[in-house]
PDB file of C-alpha atoms in Angstrom:
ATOM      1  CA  UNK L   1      38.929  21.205   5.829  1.00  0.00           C
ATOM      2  CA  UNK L   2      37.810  24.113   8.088  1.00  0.00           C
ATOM      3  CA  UNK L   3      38.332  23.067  11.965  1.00  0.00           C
ATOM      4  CA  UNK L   4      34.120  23.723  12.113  1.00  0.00           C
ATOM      5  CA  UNK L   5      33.238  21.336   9.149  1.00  0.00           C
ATOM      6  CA  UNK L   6      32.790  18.071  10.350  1.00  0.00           C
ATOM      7  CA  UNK L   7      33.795  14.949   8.717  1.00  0.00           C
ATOM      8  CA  UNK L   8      31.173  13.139   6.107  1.00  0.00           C
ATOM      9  CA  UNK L   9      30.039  10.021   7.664  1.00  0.00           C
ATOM     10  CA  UNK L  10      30.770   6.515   5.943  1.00  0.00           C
ATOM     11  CA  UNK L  11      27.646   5.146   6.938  1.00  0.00           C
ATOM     12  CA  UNK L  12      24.386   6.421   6.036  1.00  0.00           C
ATOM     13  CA  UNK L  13      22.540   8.655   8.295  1.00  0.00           C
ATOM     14  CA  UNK L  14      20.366   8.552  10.741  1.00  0.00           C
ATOM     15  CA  UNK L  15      21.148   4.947  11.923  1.00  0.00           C
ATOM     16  CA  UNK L  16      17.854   4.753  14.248  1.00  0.00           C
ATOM     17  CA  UNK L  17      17.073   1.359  15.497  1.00  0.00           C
ATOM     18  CA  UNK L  18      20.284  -0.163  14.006  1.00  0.00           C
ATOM     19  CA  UNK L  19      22.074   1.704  16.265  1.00  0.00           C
ATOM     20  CA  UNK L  20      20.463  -0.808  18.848  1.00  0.00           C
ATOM     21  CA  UNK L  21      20.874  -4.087  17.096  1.00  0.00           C
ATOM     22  CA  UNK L  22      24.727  -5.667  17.144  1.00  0.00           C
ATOM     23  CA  UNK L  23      23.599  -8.209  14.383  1.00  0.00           C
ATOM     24  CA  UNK L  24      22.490  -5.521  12.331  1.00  0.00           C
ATOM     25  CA  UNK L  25      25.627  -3.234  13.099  1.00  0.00           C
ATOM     26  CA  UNK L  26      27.796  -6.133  12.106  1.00  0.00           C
ATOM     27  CA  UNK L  27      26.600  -6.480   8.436  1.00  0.00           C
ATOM     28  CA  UNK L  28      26.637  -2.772   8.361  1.00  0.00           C
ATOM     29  CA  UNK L  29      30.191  -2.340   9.474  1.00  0.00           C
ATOM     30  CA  UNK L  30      31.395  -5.102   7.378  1.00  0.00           C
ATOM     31  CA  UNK L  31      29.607  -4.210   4.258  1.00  0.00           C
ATOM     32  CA  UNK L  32      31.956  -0.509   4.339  1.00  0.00           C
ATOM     33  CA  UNK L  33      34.890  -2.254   5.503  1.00  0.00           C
ATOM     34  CA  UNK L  34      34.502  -4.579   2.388  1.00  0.00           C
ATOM     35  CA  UNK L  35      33.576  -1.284   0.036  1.00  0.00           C
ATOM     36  CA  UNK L  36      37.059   0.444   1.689  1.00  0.00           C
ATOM     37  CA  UNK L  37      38.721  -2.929   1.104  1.00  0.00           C
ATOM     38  CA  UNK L  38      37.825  -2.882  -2.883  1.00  0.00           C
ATOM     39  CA  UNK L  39      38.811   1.109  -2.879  1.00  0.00           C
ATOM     40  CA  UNK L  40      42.299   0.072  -1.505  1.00  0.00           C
ATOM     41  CA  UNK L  41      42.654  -2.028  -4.693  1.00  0.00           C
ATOM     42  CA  UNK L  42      42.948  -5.348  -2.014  1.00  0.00           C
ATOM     43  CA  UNK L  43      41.398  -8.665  -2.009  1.00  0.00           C
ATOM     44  CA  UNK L  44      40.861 -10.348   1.561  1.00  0.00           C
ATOM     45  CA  UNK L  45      43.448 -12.747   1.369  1.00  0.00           C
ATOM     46  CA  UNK L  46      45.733  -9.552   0.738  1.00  0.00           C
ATOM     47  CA  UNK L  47      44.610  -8.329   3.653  1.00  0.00           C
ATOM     48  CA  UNK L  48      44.600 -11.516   6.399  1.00  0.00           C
ATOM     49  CA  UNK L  49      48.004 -11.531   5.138  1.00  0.00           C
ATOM     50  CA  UNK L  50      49.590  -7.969   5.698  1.00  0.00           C
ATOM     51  CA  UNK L  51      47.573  -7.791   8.963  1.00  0.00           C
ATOM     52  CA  UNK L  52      48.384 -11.556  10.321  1.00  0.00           C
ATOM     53  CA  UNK L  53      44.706 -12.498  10.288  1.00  0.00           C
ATOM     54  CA  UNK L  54      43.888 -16.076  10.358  1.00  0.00           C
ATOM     55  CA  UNK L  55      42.544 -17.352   6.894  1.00  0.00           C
ATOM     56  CA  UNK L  56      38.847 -16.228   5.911  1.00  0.00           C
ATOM     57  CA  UNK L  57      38.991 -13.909   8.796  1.00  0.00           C
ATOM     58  CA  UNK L  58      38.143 -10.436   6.439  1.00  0.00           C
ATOM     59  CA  UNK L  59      35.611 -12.022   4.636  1.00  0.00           C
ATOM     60  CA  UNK L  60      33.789 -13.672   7.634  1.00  0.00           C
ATOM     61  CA  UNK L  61      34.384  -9.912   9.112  1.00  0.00           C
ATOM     62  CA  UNK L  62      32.541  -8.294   5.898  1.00  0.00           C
ATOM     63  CA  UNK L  63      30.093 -10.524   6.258  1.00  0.00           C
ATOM     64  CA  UNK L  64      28.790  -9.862   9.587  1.00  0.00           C
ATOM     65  CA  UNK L  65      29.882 -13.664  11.051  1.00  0.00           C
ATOM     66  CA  UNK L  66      32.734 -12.358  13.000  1.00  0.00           C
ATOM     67  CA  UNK L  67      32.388  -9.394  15.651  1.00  0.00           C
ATOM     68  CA  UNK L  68      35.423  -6.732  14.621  1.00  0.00           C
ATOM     69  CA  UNK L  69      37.420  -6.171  17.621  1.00  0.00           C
ATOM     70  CA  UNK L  70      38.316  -2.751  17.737  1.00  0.00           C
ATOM     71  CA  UNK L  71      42.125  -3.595  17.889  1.00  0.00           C
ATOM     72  CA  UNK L  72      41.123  -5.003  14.489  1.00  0.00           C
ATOM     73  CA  UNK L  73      39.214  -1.973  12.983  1.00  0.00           C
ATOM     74  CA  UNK L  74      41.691   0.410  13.816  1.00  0.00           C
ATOM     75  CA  UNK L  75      44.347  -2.210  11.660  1.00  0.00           C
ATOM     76  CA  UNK L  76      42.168  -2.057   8.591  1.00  0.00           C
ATOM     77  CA  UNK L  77      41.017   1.490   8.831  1.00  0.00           C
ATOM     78  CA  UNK L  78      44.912   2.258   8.762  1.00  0.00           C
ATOM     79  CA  UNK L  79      45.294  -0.328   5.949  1.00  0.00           C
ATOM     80  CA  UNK L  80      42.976   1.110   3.564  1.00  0.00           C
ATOM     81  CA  UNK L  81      43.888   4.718   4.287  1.00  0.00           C
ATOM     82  CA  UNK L  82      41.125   6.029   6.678  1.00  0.00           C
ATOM     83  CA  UNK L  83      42.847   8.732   8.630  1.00  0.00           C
ATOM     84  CA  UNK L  84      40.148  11.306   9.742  1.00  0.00           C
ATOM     85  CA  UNK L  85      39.708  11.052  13.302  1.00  0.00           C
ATOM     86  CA  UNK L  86      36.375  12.004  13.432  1.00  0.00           C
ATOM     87  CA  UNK L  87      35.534   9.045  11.281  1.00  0.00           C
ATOM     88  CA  UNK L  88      37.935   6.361  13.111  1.00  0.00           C
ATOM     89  CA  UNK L  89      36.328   7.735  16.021  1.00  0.00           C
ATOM     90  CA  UNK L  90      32.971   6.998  14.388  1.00  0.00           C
ATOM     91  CA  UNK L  91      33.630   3.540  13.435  1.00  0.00           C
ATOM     92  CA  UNK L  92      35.336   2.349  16.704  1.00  0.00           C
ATOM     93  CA  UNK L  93      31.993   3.693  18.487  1.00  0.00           C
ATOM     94  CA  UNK L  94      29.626   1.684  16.305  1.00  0.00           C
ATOM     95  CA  UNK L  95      31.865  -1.298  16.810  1.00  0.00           C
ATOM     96  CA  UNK L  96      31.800  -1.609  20.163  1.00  0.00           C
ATOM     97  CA  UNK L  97      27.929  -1.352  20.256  1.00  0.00           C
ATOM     98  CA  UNK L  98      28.088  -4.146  17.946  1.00  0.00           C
ATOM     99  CA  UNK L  99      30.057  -6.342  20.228  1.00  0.00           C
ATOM    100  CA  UNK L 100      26.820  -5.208  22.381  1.00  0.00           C
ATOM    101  CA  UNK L 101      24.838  -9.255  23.157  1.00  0.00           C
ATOM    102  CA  UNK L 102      21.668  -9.201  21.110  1.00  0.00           C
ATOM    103  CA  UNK L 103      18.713  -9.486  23.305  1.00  0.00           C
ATOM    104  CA  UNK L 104      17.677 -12.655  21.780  1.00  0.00           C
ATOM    105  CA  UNK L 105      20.815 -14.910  22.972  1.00  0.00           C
ATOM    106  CA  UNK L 106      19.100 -15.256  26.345  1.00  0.00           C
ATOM    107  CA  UNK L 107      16.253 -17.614  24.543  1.00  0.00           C
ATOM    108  CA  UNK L 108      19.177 -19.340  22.659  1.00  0.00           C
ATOM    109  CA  UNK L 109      17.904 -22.289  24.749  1.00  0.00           C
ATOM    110  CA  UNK L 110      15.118 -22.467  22.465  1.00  0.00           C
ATOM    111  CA  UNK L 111      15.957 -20.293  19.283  1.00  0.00           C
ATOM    112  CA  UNK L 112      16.822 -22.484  16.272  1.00  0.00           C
ATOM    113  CA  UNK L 113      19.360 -21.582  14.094  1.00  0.00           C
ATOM    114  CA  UNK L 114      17.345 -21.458  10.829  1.00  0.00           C
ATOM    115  CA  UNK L 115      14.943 -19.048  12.901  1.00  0.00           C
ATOM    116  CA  UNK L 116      17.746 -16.638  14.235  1.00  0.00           C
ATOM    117  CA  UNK L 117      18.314 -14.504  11.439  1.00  0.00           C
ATOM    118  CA  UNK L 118      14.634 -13.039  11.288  1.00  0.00           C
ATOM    119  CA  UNK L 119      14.752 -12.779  14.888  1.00  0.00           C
ATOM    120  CA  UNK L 120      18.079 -10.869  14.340  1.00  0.00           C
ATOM    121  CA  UNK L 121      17.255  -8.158  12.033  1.00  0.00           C
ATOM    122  CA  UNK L 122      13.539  -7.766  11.885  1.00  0.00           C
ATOM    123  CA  UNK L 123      13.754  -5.359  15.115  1.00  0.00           C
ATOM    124  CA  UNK L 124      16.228  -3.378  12.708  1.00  0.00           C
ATOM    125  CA  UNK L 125      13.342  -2.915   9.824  1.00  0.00           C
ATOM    126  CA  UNK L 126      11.528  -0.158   8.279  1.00  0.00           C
ATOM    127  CA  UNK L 127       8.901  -2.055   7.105  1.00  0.00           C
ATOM    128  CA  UNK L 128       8.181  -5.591   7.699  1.00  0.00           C
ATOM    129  CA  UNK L 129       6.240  -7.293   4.917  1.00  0.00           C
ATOM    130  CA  UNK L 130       4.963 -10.831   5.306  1.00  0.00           C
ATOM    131  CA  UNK L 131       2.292 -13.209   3.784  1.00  0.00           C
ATOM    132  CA  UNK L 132       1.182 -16.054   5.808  1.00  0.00           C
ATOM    133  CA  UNK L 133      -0.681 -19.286   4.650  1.00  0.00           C
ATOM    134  CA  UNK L 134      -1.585 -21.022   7.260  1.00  0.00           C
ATOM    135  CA  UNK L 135      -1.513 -18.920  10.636  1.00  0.00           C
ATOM    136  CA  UNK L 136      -1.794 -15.341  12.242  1.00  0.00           C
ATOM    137  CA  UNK L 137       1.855 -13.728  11.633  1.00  0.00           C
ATOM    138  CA  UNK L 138       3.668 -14.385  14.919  1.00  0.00           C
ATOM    139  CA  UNK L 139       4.028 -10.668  15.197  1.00  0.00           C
ATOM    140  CA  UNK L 140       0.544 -10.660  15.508  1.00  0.00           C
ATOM    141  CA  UNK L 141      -0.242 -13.891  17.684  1.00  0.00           C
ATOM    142  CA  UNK L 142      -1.728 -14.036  21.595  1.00  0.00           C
ATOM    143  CA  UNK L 143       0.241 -15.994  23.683  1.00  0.00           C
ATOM    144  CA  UNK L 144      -2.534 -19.012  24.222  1.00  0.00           C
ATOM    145  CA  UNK L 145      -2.833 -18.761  20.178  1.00  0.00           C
ATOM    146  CA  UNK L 146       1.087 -18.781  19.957  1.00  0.00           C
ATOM    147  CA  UNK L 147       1.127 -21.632  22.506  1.00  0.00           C
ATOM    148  CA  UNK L 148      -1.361 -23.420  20.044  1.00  0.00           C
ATOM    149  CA  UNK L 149       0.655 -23.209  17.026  1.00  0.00           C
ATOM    150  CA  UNK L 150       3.633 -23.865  18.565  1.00  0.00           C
ATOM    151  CA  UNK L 151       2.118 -27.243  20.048  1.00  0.00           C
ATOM    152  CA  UNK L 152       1.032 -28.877  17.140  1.00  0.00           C
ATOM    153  CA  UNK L 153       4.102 -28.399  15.409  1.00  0.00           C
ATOM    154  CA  UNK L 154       6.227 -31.570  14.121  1.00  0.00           C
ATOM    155  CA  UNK L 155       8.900 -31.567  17.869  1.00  0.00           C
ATOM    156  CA  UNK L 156       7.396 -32.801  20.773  1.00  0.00           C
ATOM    157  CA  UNK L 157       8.272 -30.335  23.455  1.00  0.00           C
ATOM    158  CA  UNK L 158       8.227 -30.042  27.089  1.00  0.00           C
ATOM    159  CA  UNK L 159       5.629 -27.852  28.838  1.00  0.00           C
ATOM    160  CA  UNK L 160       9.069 -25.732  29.699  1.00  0.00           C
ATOM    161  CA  UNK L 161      10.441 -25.281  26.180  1.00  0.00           C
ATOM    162  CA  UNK L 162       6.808 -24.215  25.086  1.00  0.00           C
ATOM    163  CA  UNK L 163       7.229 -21.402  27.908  1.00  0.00           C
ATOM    164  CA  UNK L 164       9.714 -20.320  26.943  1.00  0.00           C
ATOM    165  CA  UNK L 165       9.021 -20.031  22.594  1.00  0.00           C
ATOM    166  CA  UNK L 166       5.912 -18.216  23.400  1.00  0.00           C
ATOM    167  CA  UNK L 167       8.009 -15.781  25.830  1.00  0.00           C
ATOM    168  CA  UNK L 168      10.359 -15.407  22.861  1.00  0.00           C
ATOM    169  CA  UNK L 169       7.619 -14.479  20.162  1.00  0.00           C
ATOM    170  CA  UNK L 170       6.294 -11.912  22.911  1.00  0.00           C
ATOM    171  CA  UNK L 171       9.163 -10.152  23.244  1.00  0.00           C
ATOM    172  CA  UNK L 172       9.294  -9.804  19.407  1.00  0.00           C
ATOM    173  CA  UNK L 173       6.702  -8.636  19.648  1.00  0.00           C
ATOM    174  CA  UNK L 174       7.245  -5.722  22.213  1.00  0.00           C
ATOM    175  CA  UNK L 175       9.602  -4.131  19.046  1.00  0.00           C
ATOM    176  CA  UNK L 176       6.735  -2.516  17.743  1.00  0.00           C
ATOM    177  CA  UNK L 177       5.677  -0.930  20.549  1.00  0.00           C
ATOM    178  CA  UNK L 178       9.075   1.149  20.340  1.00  0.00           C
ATOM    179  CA  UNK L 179       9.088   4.433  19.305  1.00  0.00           C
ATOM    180  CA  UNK L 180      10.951   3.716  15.970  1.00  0.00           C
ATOM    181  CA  UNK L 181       9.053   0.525  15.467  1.00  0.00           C
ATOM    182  CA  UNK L 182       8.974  -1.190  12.368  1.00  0.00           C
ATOM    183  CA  UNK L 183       6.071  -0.775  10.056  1.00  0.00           C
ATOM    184  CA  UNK L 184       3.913  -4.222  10.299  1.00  0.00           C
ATOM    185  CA  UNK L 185       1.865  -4.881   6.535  1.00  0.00           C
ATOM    186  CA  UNK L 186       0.622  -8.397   6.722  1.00  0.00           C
ATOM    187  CA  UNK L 187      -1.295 -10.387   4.290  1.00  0.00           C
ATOM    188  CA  UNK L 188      -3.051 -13.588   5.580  1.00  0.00           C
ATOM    189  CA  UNK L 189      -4.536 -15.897   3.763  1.00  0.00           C
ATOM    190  CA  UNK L 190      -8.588 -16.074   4.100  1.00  0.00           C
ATOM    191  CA  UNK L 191      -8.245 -19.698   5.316  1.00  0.00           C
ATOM    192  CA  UNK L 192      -6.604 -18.291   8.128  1.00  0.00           C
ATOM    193  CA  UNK L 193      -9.532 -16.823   9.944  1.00  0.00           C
ATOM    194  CA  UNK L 194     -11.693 -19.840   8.917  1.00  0.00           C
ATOM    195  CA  UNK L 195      -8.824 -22.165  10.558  1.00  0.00           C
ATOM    196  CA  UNK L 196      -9.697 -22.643  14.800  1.00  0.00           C
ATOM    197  CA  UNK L 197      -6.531 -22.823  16.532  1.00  0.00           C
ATOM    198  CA  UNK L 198      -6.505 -24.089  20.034  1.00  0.00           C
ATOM    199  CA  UNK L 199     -10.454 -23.910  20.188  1.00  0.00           C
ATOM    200  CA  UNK L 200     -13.241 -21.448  19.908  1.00  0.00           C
ATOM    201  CA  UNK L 201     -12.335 -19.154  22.744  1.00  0.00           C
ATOM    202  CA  UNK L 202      -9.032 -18.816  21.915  1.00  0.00           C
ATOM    203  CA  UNK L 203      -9.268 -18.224  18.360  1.00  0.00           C
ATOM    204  CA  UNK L 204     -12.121 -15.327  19.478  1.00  0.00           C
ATOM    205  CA  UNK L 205      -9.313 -13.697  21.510  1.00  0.00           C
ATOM    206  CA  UNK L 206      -6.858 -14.667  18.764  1.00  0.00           C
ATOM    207  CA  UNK L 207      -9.307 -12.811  16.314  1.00  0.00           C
ATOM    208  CA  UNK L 208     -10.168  -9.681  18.916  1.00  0.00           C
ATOM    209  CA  UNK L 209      -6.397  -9.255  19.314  1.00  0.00           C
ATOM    210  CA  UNK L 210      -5.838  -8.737  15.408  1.00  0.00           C
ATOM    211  CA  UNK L 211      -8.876  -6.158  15.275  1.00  0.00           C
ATOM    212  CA  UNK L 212      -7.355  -3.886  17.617  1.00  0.00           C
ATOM    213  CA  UNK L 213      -3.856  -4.348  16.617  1.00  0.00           C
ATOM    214  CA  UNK L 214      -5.094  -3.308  12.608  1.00  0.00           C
ATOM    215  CA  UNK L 215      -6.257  -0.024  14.203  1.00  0.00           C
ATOM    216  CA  UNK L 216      -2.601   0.670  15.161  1.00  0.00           C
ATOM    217  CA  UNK L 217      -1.288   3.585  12.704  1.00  0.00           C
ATOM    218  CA  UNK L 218       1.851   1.353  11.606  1.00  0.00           C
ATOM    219  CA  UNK L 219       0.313  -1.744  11.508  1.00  0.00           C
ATOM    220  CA  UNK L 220      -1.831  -2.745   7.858  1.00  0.00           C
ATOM    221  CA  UNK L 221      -3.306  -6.295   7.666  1.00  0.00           C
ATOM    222  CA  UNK L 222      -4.801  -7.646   4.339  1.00  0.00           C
ATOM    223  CA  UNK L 223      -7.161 -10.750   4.275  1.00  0.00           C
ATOM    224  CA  UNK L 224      -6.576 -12.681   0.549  1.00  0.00           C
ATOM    225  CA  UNK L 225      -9.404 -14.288  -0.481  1.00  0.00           C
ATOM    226  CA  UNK L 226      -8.794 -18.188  -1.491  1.00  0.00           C
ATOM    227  CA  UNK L 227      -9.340 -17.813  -5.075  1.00  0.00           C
ATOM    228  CA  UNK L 228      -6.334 -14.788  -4.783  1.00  0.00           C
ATOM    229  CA  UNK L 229      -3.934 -16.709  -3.765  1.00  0.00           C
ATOM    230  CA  UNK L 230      -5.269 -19.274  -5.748  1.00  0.00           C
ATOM    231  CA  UNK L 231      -3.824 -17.423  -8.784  1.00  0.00           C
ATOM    232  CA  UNK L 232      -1.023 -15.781  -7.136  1.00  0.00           C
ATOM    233  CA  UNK L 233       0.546 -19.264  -6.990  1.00  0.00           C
ATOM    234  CA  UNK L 234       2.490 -18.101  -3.527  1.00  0.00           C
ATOM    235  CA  UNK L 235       2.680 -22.075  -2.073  1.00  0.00           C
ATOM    236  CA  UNK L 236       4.826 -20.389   1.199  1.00  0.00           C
ATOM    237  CA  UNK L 237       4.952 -17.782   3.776  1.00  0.00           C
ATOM    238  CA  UNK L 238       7.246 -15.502   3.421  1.00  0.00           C
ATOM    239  CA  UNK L 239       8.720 -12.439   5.589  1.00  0.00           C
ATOM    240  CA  UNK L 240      10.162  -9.124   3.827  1.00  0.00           C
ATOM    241  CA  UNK L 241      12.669  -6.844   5.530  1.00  0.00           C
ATOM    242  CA  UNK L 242      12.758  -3.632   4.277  1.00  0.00           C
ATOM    243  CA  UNK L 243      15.593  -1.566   5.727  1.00  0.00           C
ATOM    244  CA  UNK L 244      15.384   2.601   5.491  1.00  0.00           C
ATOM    245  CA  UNK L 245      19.518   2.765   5.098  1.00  0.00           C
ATOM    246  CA  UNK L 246      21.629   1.951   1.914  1.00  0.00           C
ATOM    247  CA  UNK L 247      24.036   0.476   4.014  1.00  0.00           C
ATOM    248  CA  UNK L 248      21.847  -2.910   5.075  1.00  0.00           C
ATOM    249  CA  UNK L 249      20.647  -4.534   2.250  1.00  0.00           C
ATOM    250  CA  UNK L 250      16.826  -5.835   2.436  1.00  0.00           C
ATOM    251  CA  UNK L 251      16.081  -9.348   3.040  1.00  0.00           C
ATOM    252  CA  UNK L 252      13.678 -12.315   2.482  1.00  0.00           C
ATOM    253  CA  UNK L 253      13.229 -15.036   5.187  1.00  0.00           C
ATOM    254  CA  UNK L 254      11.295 -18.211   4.211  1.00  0.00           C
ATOM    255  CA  UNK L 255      10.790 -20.747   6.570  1.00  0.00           C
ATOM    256  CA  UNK L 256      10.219 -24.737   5.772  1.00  0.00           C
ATOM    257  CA  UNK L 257       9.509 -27.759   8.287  1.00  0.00           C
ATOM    258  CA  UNK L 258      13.190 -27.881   9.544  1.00  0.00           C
ATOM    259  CA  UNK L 259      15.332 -25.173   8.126  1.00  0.00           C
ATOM    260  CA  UNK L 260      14.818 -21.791   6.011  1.00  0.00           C
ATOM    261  CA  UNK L 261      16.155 -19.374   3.279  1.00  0.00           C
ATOM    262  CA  UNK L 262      16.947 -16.268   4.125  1.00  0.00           C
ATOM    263  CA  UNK L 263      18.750 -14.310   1.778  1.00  0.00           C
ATOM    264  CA  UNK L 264      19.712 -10.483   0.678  1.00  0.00           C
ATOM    265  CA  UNK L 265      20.228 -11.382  -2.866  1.00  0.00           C
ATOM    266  CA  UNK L 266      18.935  -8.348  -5.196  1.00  0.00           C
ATOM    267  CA  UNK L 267      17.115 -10.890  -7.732  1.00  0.00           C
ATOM    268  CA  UNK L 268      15.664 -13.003  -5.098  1.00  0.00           C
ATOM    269  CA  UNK L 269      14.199 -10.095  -2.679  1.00  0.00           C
ATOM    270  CA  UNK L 270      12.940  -8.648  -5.754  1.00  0.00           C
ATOM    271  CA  UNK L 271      10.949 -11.731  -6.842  1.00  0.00           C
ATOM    272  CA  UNK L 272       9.339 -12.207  -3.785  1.00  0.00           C
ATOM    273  CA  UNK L 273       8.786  -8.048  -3.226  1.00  0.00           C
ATOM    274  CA  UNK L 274       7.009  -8.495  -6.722  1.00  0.00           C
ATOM    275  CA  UNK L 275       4.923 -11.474  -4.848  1.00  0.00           C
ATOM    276  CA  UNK L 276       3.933  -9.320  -2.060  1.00  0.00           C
ATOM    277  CA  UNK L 277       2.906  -6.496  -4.014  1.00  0.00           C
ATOM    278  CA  UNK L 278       0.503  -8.710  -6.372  1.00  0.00           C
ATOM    279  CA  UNK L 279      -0.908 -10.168  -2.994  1.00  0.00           C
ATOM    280  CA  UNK L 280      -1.279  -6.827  -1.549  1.00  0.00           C
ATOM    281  CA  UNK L 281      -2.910  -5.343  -4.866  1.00  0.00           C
ATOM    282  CA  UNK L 282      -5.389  -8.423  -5.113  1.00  0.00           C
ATOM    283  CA  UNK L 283      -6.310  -8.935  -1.556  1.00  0.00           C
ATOM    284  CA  UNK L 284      -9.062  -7.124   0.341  1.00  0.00           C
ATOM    285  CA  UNK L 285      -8.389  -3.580   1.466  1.00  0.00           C
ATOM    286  CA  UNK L 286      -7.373  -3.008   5.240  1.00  0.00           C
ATOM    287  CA  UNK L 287     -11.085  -1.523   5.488  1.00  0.00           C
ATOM    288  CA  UNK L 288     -12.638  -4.565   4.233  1.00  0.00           C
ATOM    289  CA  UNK L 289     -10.553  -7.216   5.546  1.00  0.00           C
ATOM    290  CA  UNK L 290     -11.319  -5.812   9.230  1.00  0.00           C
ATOM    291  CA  UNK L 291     -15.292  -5.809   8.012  1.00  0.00           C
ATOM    292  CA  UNK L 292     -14.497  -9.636   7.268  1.00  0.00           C
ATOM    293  CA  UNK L 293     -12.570 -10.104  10.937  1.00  0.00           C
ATOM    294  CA  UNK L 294     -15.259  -8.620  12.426  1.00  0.00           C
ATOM    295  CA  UNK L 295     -18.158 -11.150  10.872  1.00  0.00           C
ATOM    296  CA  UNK L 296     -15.520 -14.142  11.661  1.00  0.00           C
ATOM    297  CA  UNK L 297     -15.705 -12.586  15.683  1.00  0.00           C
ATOM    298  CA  UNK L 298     -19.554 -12.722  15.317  1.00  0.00           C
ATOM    299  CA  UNK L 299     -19.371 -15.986  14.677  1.00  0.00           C
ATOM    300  CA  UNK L 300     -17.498 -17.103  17.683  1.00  0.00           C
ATOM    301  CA  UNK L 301     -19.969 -15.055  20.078  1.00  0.00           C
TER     302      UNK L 301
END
């Protein structure tokens, strides 16, 4: 190779916001140490074993649940033949943003578990799809509406723990303020804007709020009429991450009462892309679903 060529990259390129999310760089990192690991011919108990790894250790590594040291990467870079320098140099700097903390462990006070994995990656997005039965996306939400939905929910919380939710779903929501902010296409179910949450002035603001925020270039919001959804047959919310690089699978996030799915299986992102776009095709358009928002404002007035 001529000294001015550089090395091709192993990861897709440009990284963008992943470069900024650990959880995401994780996944990323051990996704192509797992695709070098099947090039070397090796399975991962092949590998905890030449390198002295504790059992489980590579695959909990590929999968994203274990930060790589970079002691660690430099061991299985060697093992599976990756001698460029350039691209061990590469892989040793994306590994020690990953060991990076996530800005979302400081509200691990009040993030559930089943809840962390949106909260995770969907800063890390392209495109953010979601349908939502019941309430305004939380992308979306005021904080006195968020403080209402977050209220009447099945856990009695203290006045501090409340705080401190709504704090967290307004700093998710500063990600799409960013400059490589995800694109936001929501459909909502028409009951939602028939629905008062936390009274008549609130749900005005609540209402107000999602006006201006569908006039935002990157944001799209779709009202679905009852009898739409109606035949849809949806029965959940669900939240669609769609990420720009080959190297980070897309993902589906489905949340229930006291736990959720969230999964990057092809066959079940696929079903519930398929979902989206049927909701999408048979809802109102963006024009006339913000017609519609404005006659619900009216009606608070």
């Amino acid at each position: 190779m001529a000294a001015t060529e550089r090395s091709p990259s192993l990861f897709v390129r440009p990284l963008g916001a992943v470069e900024n999310n650990p959880t995401a760089l994780k996944l990323i990192l051990g996704g192509k140490l797992r695709e070098l690991r099947v090039s070397a011919g090796l399975d991962p108990a092949d590998v905890d074993d030449r390198l002295g790894f504790s059992r489980s250790k590579t695959s909990r590594i590929e999968l994203g649940r274990h930060g790589c040291k970079p002691a660690d990467a430099e061991a299985l870079l060697r093992l599976y033949g990756v001698e460029d320098e350039e691209l061990v140099t590469e892989f040793q700097r994306l590994v020690t943003q990953s060991r990076q903390s996530d800005w979302w462990r400081s509200f691990s006070d009040v993030l559930s578990d089943f809840f962390t994995p949106l909260v995770a990656l969907e800063g890390a997005a392209a495109i953010i799809r979601t349908y939502e039965p019941f309430y305004v996306p939380g992308l979306l939400q005021t904080p006195a509406y968020a403080r209402a939905v977050i209220e009447s929910g099945p856990a009695r919380l203290l006045p501090h723990d409340v705080r401190r939710r709504v704090d967290l779903r307004q700093e998710r929501q500063r990600q799409l303020d960013q400059p490589d902010a995800p694109r936001l296409w929501a459909v909502i179910d028409e009951s939602v804007l028939m629905r008062t949450v936390g009274g008549p002035r609130v749900m005005r603001e609540q209402l107000e709020h999602l006006a201006a925020m569908m006039r935002r270039p990157h944001v799209t919001v779709q009202v679905a009429p009852l009898d739409v959804t109606a035949s849809v047959g949806v029965g959940t919310g669900v939240t669609y991450l769609r990420f720009a690089l080959g190297d980070l699978k897309d993902a589906i996030y489905i949340e229930h009462l006291t736990d959720s799915t969230f999964s990057q299986k092809p066959q079940s992102v696929e079903q519930y892309r398929d979902m989206l776009d049927r909701l999408g095709a048979c809802a109102l358009t963006p024009k006339e679903s913000l017609v519609l928002l404005e006659e619900r404002i009216r009606r608070y007035s």
